[in-house]
Tab-separated table of C-alpha atoms in Angstrom:
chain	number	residue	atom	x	y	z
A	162	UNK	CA	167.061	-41.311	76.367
A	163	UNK	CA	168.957	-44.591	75.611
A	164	UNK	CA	169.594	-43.666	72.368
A	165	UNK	CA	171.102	-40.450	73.257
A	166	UNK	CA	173.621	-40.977	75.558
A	167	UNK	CA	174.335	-44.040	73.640
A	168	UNK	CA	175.285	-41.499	70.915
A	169	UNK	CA	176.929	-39.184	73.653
A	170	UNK	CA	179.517	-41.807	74.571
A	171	UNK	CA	180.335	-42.569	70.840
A	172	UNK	CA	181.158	-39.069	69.944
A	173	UNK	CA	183.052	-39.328	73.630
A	174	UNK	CA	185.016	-42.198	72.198
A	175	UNK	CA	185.813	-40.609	68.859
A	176	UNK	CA	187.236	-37.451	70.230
A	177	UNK	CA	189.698	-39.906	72.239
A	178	UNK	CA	190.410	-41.757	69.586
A	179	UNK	CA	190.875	-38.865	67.128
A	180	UNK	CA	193.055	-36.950	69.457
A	181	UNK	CA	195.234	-39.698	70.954
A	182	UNK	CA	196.335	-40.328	67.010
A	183	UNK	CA	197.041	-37.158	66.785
A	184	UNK	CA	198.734	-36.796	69.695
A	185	UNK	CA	201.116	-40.208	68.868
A	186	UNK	CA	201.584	-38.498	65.220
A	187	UNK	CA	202.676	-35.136	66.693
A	188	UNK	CA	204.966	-37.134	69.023
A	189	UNK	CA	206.646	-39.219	66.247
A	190	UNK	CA	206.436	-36.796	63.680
A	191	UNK	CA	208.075	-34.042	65.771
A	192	UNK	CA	211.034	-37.073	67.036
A	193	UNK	CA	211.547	-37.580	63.235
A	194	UNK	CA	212.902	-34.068	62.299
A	195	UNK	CA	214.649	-33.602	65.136
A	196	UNK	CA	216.704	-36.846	64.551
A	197	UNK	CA	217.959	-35.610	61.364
A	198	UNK	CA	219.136	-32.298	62.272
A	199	UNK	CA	223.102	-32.333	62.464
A	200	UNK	CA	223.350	-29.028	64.648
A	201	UNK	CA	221.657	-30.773	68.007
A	202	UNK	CA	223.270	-33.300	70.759
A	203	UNK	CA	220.838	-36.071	71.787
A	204	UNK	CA	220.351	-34.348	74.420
A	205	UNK	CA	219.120	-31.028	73.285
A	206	UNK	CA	216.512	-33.059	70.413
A	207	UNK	CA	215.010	-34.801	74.219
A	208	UNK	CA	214.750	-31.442	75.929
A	209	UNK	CA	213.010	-29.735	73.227
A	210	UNK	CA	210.803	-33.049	72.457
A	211	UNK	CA	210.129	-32.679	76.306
A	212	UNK	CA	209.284	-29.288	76.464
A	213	UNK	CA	207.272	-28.851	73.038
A	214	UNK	CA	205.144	-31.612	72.962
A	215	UNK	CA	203.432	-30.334	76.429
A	216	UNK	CA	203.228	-26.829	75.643
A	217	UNK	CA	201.197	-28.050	71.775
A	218	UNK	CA	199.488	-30.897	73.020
A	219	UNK	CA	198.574	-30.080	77.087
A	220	UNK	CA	197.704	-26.220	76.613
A	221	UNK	CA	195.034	-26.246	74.342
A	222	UNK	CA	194.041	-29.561	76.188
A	223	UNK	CA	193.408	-27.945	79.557
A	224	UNK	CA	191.893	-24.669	78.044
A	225	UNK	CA	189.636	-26.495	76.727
A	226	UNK	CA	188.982	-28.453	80.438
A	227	UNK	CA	189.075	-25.196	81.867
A	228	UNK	CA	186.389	-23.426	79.841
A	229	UNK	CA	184.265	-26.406	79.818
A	230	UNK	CA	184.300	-26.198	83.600
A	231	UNK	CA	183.177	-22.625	83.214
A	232	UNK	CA	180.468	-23.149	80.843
A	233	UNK	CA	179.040	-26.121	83.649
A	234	UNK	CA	179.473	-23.898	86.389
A	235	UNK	CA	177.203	-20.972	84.207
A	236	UNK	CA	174.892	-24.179	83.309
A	237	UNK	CA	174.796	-24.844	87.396
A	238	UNK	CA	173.881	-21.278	88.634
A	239	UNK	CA	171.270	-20.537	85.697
A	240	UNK	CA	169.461	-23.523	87.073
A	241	UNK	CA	169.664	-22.822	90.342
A	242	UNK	CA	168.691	-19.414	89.905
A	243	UNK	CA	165.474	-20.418	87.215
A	244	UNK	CA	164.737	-22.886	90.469
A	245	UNK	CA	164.540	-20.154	92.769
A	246	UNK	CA	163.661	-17.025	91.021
A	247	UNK	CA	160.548	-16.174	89.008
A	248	UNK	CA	161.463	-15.779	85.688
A	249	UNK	CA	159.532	-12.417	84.685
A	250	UNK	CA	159.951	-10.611	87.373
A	251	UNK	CA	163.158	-11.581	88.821
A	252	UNK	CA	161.792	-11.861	92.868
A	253	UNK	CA	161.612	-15.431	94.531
A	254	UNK	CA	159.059	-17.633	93.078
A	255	UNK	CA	156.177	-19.122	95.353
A	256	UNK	CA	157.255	-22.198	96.753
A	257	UNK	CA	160.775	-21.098	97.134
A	258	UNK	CA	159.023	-17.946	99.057
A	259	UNK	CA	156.938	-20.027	100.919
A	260	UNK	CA	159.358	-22.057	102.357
A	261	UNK	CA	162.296	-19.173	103.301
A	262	UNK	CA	158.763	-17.334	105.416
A	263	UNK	CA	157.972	-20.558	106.873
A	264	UNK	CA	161.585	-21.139	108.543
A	265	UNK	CA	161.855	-17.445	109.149
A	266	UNK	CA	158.413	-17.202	110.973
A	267	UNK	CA	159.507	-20.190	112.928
A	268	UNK	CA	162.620	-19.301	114.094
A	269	UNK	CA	162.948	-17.058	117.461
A	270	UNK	CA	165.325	-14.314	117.907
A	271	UNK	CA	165.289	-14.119	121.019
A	272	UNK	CA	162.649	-14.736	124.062
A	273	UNK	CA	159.036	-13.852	123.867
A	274	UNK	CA	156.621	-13.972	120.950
A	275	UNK	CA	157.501	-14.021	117.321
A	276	UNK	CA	157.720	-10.706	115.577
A	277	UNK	CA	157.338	-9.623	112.173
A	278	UNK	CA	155.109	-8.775	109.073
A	279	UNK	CA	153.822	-10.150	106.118
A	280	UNK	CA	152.140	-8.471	103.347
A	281	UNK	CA	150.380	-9.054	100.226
A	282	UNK	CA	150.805	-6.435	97.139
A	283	UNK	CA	147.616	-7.064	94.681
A	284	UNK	CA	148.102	-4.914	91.325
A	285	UNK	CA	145.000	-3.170	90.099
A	286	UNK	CA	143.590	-2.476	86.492
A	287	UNK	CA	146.154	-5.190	85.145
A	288	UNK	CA	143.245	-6.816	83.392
A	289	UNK	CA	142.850	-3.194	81.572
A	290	UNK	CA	146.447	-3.009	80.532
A	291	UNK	CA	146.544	-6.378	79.245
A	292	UNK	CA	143.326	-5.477	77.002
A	293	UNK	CA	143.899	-2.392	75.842
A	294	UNK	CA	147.909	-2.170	75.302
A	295	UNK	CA	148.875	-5.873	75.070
A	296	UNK	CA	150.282	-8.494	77.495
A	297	UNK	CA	153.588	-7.590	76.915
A	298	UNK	CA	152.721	-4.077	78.167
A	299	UNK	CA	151.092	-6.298	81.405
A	300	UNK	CA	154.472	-7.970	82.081
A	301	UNK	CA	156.584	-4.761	82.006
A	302	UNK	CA	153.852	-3.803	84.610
A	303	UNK	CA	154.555	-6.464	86.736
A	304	UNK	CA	158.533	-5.953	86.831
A	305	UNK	CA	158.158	-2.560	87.431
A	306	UNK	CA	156.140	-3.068	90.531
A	307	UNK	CA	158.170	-5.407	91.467
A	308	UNK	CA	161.583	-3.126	90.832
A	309	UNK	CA	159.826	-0.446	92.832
A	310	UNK	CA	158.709	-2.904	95.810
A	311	UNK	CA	162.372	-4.470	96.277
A	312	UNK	CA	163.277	-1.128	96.233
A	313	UNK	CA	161.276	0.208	99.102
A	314	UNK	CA	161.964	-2.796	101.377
A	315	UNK	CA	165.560	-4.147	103.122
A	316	UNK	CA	168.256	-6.275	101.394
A	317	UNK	CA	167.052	-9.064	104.250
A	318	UNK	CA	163.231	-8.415	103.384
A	319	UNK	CA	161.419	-11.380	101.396
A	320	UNK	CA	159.434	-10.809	98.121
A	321	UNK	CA	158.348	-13.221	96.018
A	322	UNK	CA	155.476	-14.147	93.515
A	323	UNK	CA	152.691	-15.866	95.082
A	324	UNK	CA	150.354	-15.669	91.956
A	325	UNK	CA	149.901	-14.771	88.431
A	326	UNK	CA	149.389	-10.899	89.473
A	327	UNK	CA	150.443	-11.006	93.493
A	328	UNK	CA	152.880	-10.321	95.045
A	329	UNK	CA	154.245	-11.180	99.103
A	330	UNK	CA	156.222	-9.407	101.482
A	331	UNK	CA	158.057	-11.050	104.327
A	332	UNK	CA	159.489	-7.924	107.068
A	333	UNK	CA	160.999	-9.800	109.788
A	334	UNK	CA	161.151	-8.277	112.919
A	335	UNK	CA	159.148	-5.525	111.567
A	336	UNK	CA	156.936	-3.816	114.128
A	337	UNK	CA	153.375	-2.809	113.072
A	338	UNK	CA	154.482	0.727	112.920
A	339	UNK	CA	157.027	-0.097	110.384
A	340	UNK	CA	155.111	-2.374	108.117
A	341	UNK	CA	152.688	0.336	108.116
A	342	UNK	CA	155.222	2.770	107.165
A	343	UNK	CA	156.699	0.238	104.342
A	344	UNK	CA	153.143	-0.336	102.797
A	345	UNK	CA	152.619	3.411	102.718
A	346	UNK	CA	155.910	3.535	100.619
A	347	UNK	CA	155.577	0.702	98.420
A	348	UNK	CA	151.785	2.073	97.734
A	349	UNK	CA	153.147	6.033	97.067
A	350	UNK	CA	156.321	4.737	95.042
A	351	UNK	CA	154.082	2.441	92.742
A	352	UNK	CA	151.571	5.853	91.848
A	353	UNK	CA	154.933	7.439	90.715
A	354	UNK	CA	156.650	5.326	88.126
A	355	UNK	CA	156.197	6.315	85.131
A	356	UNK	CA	154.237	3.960	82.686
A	357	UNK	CA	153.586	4.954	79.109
A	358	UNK	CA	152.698	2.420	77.446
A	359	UNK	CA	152.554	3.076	73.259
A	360	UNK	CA	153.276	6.107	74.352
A	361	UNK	CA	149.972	7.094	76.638
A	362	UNK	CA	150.743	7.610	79.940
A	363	UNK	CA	149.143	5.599	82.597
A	364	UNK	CA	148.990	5.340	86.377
A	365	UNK	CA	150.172	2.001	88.252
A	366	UNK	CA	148.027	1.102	91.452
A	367	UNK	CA	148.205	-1.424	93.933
A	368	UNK	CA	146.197	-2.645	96.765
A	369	UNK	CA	148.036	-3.886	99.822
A	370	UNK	CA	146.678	-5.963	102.726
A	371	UNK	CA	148.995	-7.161	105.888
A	372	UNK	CA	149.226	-9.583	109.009
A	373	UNK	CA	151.359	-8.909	111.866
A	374	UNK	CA	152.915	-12.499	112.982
A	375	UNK	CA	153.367	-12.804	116.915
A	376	UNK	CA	153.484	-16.530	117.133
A	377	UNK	CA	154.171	-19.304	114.649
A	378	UNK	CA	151.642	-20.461	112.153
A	379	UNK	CA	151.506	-21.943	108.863
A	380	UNK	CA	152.359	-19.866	105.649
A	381	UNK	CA	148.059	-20.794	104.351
A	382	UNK	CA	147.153	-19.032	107.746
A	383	UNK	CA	149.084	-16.183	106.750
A	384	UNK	CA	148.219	-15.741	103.305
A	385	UNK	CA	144.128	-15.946	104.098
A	386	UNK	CA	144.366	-13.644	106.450
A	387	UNK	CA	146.804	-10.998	104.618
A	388	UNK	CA	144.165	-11.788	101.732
A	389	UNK	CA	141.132	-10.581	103.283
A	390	UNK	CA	142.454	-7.454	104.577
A	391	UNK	CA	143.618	-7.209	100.765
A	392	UNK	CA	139.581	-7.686	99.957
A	393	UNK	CA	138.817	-5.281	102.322
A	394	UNK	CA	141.456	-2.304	101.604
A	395	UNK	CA	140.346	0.875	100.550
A	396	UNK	CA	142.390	3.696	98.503
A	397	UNK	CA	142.179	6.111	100.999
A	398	UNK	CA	142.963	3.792	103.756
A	399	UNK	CA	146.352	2.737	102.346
A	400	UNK	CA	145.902	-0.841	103.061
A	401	UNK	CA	144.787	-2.717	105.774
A	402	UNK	CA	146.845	-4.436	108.871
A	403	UNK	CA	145.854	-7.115	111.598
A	404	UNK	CA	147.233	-8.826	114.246
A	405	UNK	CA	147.658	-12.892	113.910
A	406	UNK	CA	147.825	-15.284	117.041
A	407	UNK	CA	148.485	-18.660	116.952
């Protein structure tokens, strides 16, 4: 590490150097034609030395500034973004998830008991696709599920990655009618996509399992009991919803 930015400041250094010589030779070089030109007043050889050397020496200078700035402020937001989103799929990642549902859950809106849903969206047969078609065929499962549940939920909705093939949920506010009704959706919409892998057609499914939140709790509360309503969700059934007290 040492060694590096040892080696940073030297190449720092030599790009001064280099270009402060060649800014004094531009200077004096530029002073030395002028001064034997028999057409110009002292004068007009010091304006144009004044207004050349600027425009050759400070605009390539501060386009490079300026586009250096750009590329850091790129560098900035693609590492804020890999810190916060998950990198296959494109949805929050889990601890970044976990924490936005734990201040959300928390927070009232108004008097009376916290309101609001979370669920958990379980894909099924992944282990098949992986085995049969590839797991490259097993990712594009994964974002397509995801695409179709971001999709089916608000812009202020929550969903992030919570394991290697799970996905959460976060509807705040959401009454139990309407987390129903957005389970139903993400569950119908996920049947429909179309998924061919290698050219064979084949049928996405999911498994959803819910908690209604009326109080605060922690996010592992939650998440065990949104999981066994997962475990216990049948096809017909849709998924499964309970109510969560504190």
């Amino acid at each position: 590490m040492a060694t590096t930015t040892a080696q940073a400041w030297k190449h720092v250094a030599w790009l001064t150097f280099l270009g402060t010589a060649g800014s004094l030779g531009l200077s004096l070089g530029l002073n030395y034609l002028l001064l034997f030109s028999d057409t110009l007043t002292p004068f007009a050889r010091s304006m144009i030395t004044a207004g050349l050397l600027p425009v050759i020496i400070g605009l390539p200078l501060f386009a490079l500034i300026g586009w250096n700035r750009v590329e850091i402020h790129r560098y900035r937001q693609e590492l804020n973004k890999s810190g916060t989103y998950d990198r296959l799929t494109g949805c929050l990642n889990g601890p970044v998830f976990t924490s936005m549902i734990e201040r959300r859950a928390a927070r009232r809106s108004g008097p009376g008991p916290r309101s609001g849903a979370f669920l958990i969206i379980h894909p099924e047969h992944l282990r098949s696709i992986n085995m049969r078609f590839g797991l490259e065929w097993g990712d594009e499962a994964l974002r397509l599920i995801v695409s179709t549940i971001q999709s089916s939920v608000r812009e202020e909705d929550l969903v992030g990655r919570i394991g290697a093939s799970m996905f959460g949920v976060f509807l705040s506010g959401a009454t139990e009618a309407e987390a129903k009704e957005v389970g139903e959706r993400i569950r119908t919409r996920v049947a429909q996509v179309y998924f061919a892998p290698k050219g064979t057609e084949d049928a996405l499914t999911i498994k959803v399992g819910g908690v209604m939140l009326e109080n605060e709790m922690e996010f592992s509360d939650m998440f065990r009991s949104a999981e066994q309503h997962l475990s216990d969700a049948q096809d017909d059934a849709g998924f499964e919803l309970t109510h969560m007290h504190s």
